[in-house]
Short mmCIF file of C-alpha atoms in Angstrom, two decimals:
data_model
loop_
_atom_site.label_atom_id
_atom_site.label_comp_id
_atom_site.label_asym_id
_atom_site.label_seq_id
_atom_site.Cartn_x
_atom_site.Cartn_y
_atom_site.Cartn_z
CA MET A 293 54.36 -78.50 3.63
CA ASP A 294 55.21 -76.13 0.78
CA ARG A 295 51.59 -76.19 -0.36
CA ILE A 296 50.41 -75.03 3.08
CA LYS A 297 53.00 -72.25 3.21
CA ASP A 298 52.15 -71.06 -0.31
CA ALA A 299 48.42 -70.95 0.49
CA PHE A 300 48.90 -69.23 3.85
CA PRO A 301 48.31 -65.60 2.75
CA ASP A 302 44.92 -66.51 1.23
CA LEU A 303 43.57 -68.45 4.22
CA SER A 304 40.96 -67.11 6.64
CA HIS A 305 41.92 -66.37 10.24
CA ALA A 306 40.65 -69.73 11.51
CA GLU A 307 42.33 -71.56 8.62
CA ARG A 308 45.62 -69.83 9.42
CA LEU A 309 45.37 -71.11 12.99
CA VAL A 310 45.00 -74.62 11.59
CA ALA A 311 47.94 -74.07 9.24
CA ARG A 312 50.18 -72.79 12.04
CA TYR A 313 49.30 -75.75 14.22
CA LEU A 314 50.02 -78.27 11.47
CA LEU A 315 53.27 -76.60 10.45
CA SER A 316 54.43 -76.39 14.07
CA ASP A 317 54.74 -80.17 14.21
CA TYR A 318 54.69 -81.19 10.56
CA PRO A 319 53.94 -83.86 9.46
CA THR A 320 52.97 -85.54 12.76
CA ALA A 321 50.21 -83.05 13.56
CA CYS A 322 48.55 -83.72 10.21
CA LEU A 323 47.96 -87.38 11.02
CA GLY A 324 45.67 -86.99 14.02
CA PRO A 325 41.86 -86.96 14.02
CA ILE A 326 40.02 -83.75 13.14
CA ALA A 327 38.91 -83.25 16.76
CA SER A 328 42.49 -83.25 18.11
CA ILE A 329 43.66 -80.89 15.35
CA ALA A 330 40.76 -78.52 16.07
CA SER A 331 41.59 -78.59 19.79
CA GLY A 332 45.30 -78.01 19.19
CA ALA A 333 44.64 -75.12 16.81
CA GLY A 334 41.93 -73.59 18.99
CA VAL A 335 39.26 -73.73 16.28
CA SER A 336 36.12 -75.73 15.49
CA ALA A 337 36.14 -79.04 13.61
CA PRO A 338 34.37 -77.46 10.58
CA SER A 339 37.26 -74.97 10.35
CA VAL A 340 39.67 -77.89 9.91
CA VAL A 341 37.49 -79.24 7.10
CA ARG A 342 37.32 -75.80 5.47
CA PHE A 343 41.11 -75.58 5.70
CA ALA A 344 41.44 -78.86 3.78
CA LYS A 345 39.05 -77.63 1.11
CA SER A 346 40.94 -74.34 0.84
CA MET A 347 44.02 -76.42 0.18
CA GLY A 348 42.22 -78.00 -2.79
CA PHE A 349 41.14 -81.30 -1.23
CA ALA A 350 37.65 -82.75 -1.15
CA SER A 351 37.95 -83.67 2.53
CA TYR A 352 40.41 -83.72 5.39
CA ILE A 353 40.95 -87.44 4.79
CA ALA A 354 42.13 -86.62 1.28
CA PHE A 355 44.50 -83.99 2.69
CA ARG A 356 45.88 -86.49 5.22
CA ASP A 357 46.39 -89.09 2.48
CA ALA A 358 48.42 -86.53 0.52
CA VAL A 359 50.59 -85.90 3.57
CA LEU A 360 51.18 -89.65 3.97
CA ALA A 361 52.21 -89.86 0.32
CA GLU A 362 54.62 -86.97 0.85
CA ILE A 363 56.12 -88.71 3.90
CA ALA A 364 56.74 -91.83 1.84
CA ALA A 365 58.39 -89.80 -0.93
CA ASP A 366 60.57 -87.84 1.48
CA SER A 367 61.56 -90.67 3.76
CA LYS A 368 65.11 -90.54 2.42
CA GLY A 369 65.43 -86.78 2.76
CA PRO A 370 68.29 -84.84 4.43
CA LEU A 371 66.87 -85.04 7.94
CA ASP A 372 66.40 -88.79 7.70
CA ARG A 373 69.93 -89.19 6.35
CA ALA A 374 71.32 -87.11 9.19
CA ARG A 375 69.48 -89.10 11.84
CA ASN A 376 70.79 -92.33 10.39
CA PHE A 377 74.26 -91.06 9.62
CA ASP A 378 76.84 -93.80 10.19
CA GLY A 379 80.00 -92.15 8.92
CA ASP A 380 83.21 -94.14 8.84
CA GLU A 381 86.07 -94.69 11.25
CA HIS A 382 87.70 -91.46 10.09
CA THR A 383 84.60 -89.30 10.64
CA PRO A 384 84.72 -87.42 13.96
CA ARG A 385 81.68 -87.89 16.18
CA VAL A 386 81.35 -84.13 16.47
CA GLN A 387 80.82 -83.89 12.69
CA GLU A 388 77.87 -86.26 12.93
CA GLN A 389 76.34 -84.13 15.66
CA LEU A 390 76.87 -80.97 13.62
CA GLU A 391 75.07 -82.51 10.65
CA ILE A 392 72.10 -83.36 12.85
CA LEU A 393 71.95 -79.86 14.33
CA LEU A 394 72.10 -78.25 10.89
CA SER A 395 69.34 -80.53 9.65
CA LYS A 396 67.13 -79.61 12.59
CA ALA A 397 67.65 -75.90 11.99
CA SER A 398 66.89 -76.31 8.28
CA HIS A 399 63.79 -78.35 9.09
CA ASP A 400 62.51 -75.75 11.57
CA LEU A 401 63.02 -72.89 9.12
CA SER A 402 61.19 -74.81 6.41
CA ARG A 403 58.10 -75.08 8.63
CA ILE A 404 57.64 -71.29 8.81
CA PRO A 405 55.47 -69.86 5.99
CA LEU A 406 57.20 -67.07 4.08
CA ALA A 407 54.30 -64.73 4.91
CA GLU A 408 54.80 -65.37 8.65
CA TRP A 409 58.57 -64.90 8.40
CA ASP A 410 58.18 -61.65 6.50
CA ASN A 411 55.56 -60.43 8.98
CA VAL A 412 57.89 -60.99 11.94
CA ALA A 413 60.81 -59.24 10.24
CA SER A 414 58.58 -56.30 9.27
CA LEU A 415 57.23 -55.93 12.80
CA LEU A 416 60.73 -55.92 14.29
CA ALA A 417 61.96 -53.41 11.69
CA ASP A 418 59.05 -50.97 12.19
CA SER A 419 60.54 -48.04 14.11
CA SER A 420 57.05 -46.77 15.03
CA LYS A 421 56.65 -49.78 17.33
CA THR A 422 58.28 -50.48 20.67
CA ILE A 423 59.74 -53.97 20.85
CA TYR A 424 59.65 -55.87 24.13
CA VAL A 425 61.54 -59.17 24.43
CA ALA A 426 61.29 -61.76 27.21
CA GLY A 427 61.88 -65.42 27.93
CA GLY A 428 61.68 -68.03 30.64
CA ARG A 429 64.37 -69.35 32.96
CA PHE A 430 66.48 -70.85 30.14
CA SER A 431 64.99 -69.28 27.02
CA THR A 432 65.84 -65.83 28.35
CA ALA A 433 69.35 -66.56 27.05
CA VAL A 434 67.98 -66.49 23.48
CA ALA A 435 65.75 -63.52 24.30
CA ARG A 436 68.83 -61.58 25.37
CA ILE A 437 70.61 -62.35 22.08
CA LEU A 438 67.64 -61.01 20.12
CA ALA A 439 67.16 -57.91 22.26
CA LEU A 440 70.83 -56.89 22.45
CA ASN A 441 71.27 -57.20 18.69
CA LEU A 442 68.02 -55.38 17.92
CA GLN A 443 69.18 -52.53 20.15
CA LEU A 444 72.17 -52.14 17.83
CA LEU A 445 69.89 -51.78 14.80
CA ARG A 446 66.96 -49.66 15.98
CA PRO A 447 65.58 -47.64 18.92
CA ASN A 448 62.88 -48.63 21.40
CA VAL A 449 63.90 -52.21 22.16
CA ILE A 450 63.37 -53.29 25.76
CA LEU A 451 64.55 -56.55 27.33
CA LEU A 452 62.28 -57.78 30.12
CA ASP A 453 64.21 -60.11 32.42
CA ASP A 454 62.22 -59.79 35.66
CA LEU A 455 58.60 -60.43 34.75
CA ASP A 456 57.68 -61.33 38.33
CA GLN A 457 58.72 -57.98 39.78
CA ARG A 458 60.58 -55.09 38.15
CA ASP A 459 59.15 -55.40 34.63
CA LYS A 460 55.47 -55.57 35.54
CA GLY A 461 55.16 -51.86 34.84
CA CYS A 462 56.40 -52.39 31.27
CA LEU A 463 53.57 -54.84 30.68
CA LEU A 464 51.05 -52.22 31.79
CA ASP A 465 52.66 -49.65 29.45
CA MET A 466 52.09 -51.79 26.35
CA ASN A 467 49.57 -50.75 23.71
CA ARG A 468 48.70 -51.31 20.04
CA LYS A 469 52.10 -49.93 19.01
CA SER A 470 53.89 -52.58 21.06
CA VAL A 471 55.34 -55.88 19.87
CA PHE A 472 56.06 -58.53 22.50
CA PHE A 473 58.49 -61.19 21.27
CA VAL A 474 58.33 -63.96 23.85
CA PHE A 475 60.25 -67.21 24.18
CA ASP A 476 58.59 -70.06 26.09
CA PHE A 477 60.07 -73.56 25.92
CA TYR A 478 58.83 -76.67 27.69
CA ARG A 479 58.19 -76.82 30.67
CA TYR A 480 56.16 -73.72 29.85
CA GLN A 481 56.56 -71.03 32.51
CA LYS A 482 53.54 -69.47 34.25
CA SER A 483 55.04 -65.99 34.60
CA VAL A 484 55.82 -65.83 30.87
CA ILE A 485 52.37 -67.11 29.92
CA ARG A 486 50.73 -64.56 32.23
CA ALA A 487 52.88 -61.73 30.84
CA ALA A 488 51.96 -62.56 27.25
CA HIS A 489 48.26 -62.60 28.15
CA VAL A 490 48.48 -59.20 29.83
CA ALA A 491 50.37 -57.79 26.84
CA LYS A 492 47.69 -59.13 24.50
CA GLN A 493 44.95 -57.50 26.58
CA LYS A 494 46.84 -54.20 26.33
CA GLY A 495 46.76 -54.46 22.54
CA ALA A 496 50.32 -55.64 21.86
CA THR A 497 51.16 -57.95 18.98
CA ILE A 498 52.53 -61.21 20.36
CA ILE A 499 55.27 -63.18 18.59
CA LEU A 500 55.94 -66.57 20.16
CA MET A 501 58.97 -68.80 19.74
CA SER A 502 58.37 -72.18 21.38
CA ASN A 503 59.15 -75.84 21.06
CA ILE A 504 56.86 -78.79 20.50
CA ASN A 505 56.47 -81.24 23.36
CA GLU A 506 54.46 -84.41 22.70
CA GLY A 507 52.39 -82.64 20.05
CA ASP A 508 51.68 -79.56 22.16
CA ILE A 509 53.14 -76.07 22.24
CA SER A 510 53.18 -73.22 24.75
CA PRO A 511 49.71 -72.00 25.85
CA ILE A 512 50.82 -68.56 24.64
CA LYS A 513 49.84 -69.75 21.15
CA LYS A 514 46.28 -68.62 21.96
CA ASP A 515 47.44 -65.00 22.29
CA ALA A 516 50.12 -65.04 19.59
CA SER A 517 49.73 -63.50 16.15
CA VAL A 518 52.75 -65.45 14.93
CA VAL A 519 54.25 -68.71 16.20
CA LEU A 520 57.82 -69.74 15.35
CA PRO A 521 58.27 -73.42 16.29
CA VAL A 522 61.81 -74.65 16.95
CA SER A 523 63.42 -77.85 18.09
CA THR A 524 65.08 -77.92 21.52
CA THR A 525 66.24 -81.54 21.48
CA SER A 526 69.85 -81.99 22.50
CA PHE A 527 72.60 -84.59 22.74
CA LEU A 528 72.49 -83.89 26.48
CA PRO A 529 69.54 -84.32 28.88
CA LEU A 530 68.96 -80.56 28.60
CA ASN A 531 67.13 -78.17 26.32
CA GLY A 532 69.19 -77.36 23.24
CA LEU A 533 69.21 -73.70 22.16
CA SER A 534 71.32 -73.94 19.00
CA THR A 535 68.37 -74.09 16.60
CA ALA A 536 66.62 -71.17 18.28
CA VAL A 537 69.79 -69.08 18.12
CA THR A 538 70.27 -69.96 14.44
CA VAL A 539 66.72 -68.89 13.59
CA ILE A 540 67.20 -65.63 15.51
CA GLU A 541 70.46 -64.82 13.73
CA ILE A 542 68.88 -65.33 10.32
CA LEU A 543 65.88 -63.26 11.39
CA LEU A 544 68.17 -60.42 12.49
CA GLY A 545 69.70 -60.39 9.02
CA GLU A 546 66.21 -59.96 7.53
CA VAL A 547 65.45 -57.14 9.98
CA TYR A 548 68.71 -55.37 9.13
CA THR A 549 67.83 -55.49 5.44
CA LYS A 550 64.32 -54.15 6.02
CA ILE A 551 65.47 -51.26 8.18
CA GLY A 552 67.97 -50.23 5.52
CA PRO A 553 70.54 -47.41 5.94
CA LYS A 554 69.08 -46.32 9.30
CA ALA A 555 70.29 -49.61 10.78
CA SER A 556 73.88 -48.82 9.80
CA THR A 557 73.55 -45.31 11.20
CA HIS A 558 72.19 -46.62 14.49
CA LEU A 559 74.97 -49.21 14.67
CA ALA A 560 77.59 -46.51 14.07
CA GLU A 561 76.14 -44.45 16.93
CA TRP A 562 76.48 -47.46 19.22
CA GLU A 563 80.10 -47.86 18.19
CA LEU A 564 80.82 -44.25 19.07
CA LEU A 565 79.07 -44.62 22.40
CA THR A 566 80.92 -47.76 23.41
CA GLY A 567 84.21 -47.24 21.59
CA ASP A 568 86.28 -46.65 24.75
CA GLU A 569 84.91 -49.76 26.50
CA THR A 570 86.65 -52.35 24.32
CA LEU A 571 90.25 -53.14 23.37
CA HIS A 572 89.63 -53.12 19.62
#
């Protein structure tokens, strides 16, 4: 995984699509046939072979063998330990669940190449761009967290929470100075997919946060410049949002740092504006 992330900045566009696809469900995605990888990444089979050679392997088979060797070496890693955590009679069940959640968040963050992470933070910190944020029926909860916090740090952040009606005009207003950060978790929502496609046609840069479901990811991946894969598995028969929220909070810290002193100034202005609305 680290080798793919380190090589990411030097890959061609098609090779980056392969890298994103493999990292989105690493290492499982690496073990399929070339044809399924090409289809999942939206590239040709020769592009998958060129990716393997760019990674320093003679063939894709050699690359896959290296992944298998890595799996064997890492089989006793933190995630595996968390999944098989037994604890003792004095260990609260909630502690076991917390360990698993933390491991999932750490695993998801490790799948994002540093170049991709830095690109997202830079886009969100660029005050010359208008940031639009939207999500689906459940993922809009995470979208709201991102949008409301970004509004504290910088101007021109717009939360779209009615893509079917009220916010259609915002989609038509997008252009090359727009960034559309969209959340789309399984069962991928048609209105969100359609909105991302319209935004792409208008010239906006699309950032997608999505989960992996049976080796696939939101169809928005075809329009996205950056894909941030996260786990939404839960201890309940529902989508879990804890990992997505964790990734967003860490990302907001990066954005705050990149904006610099202007972020503190903007935050202070918000405090003055809302100071009489709170008890403390």
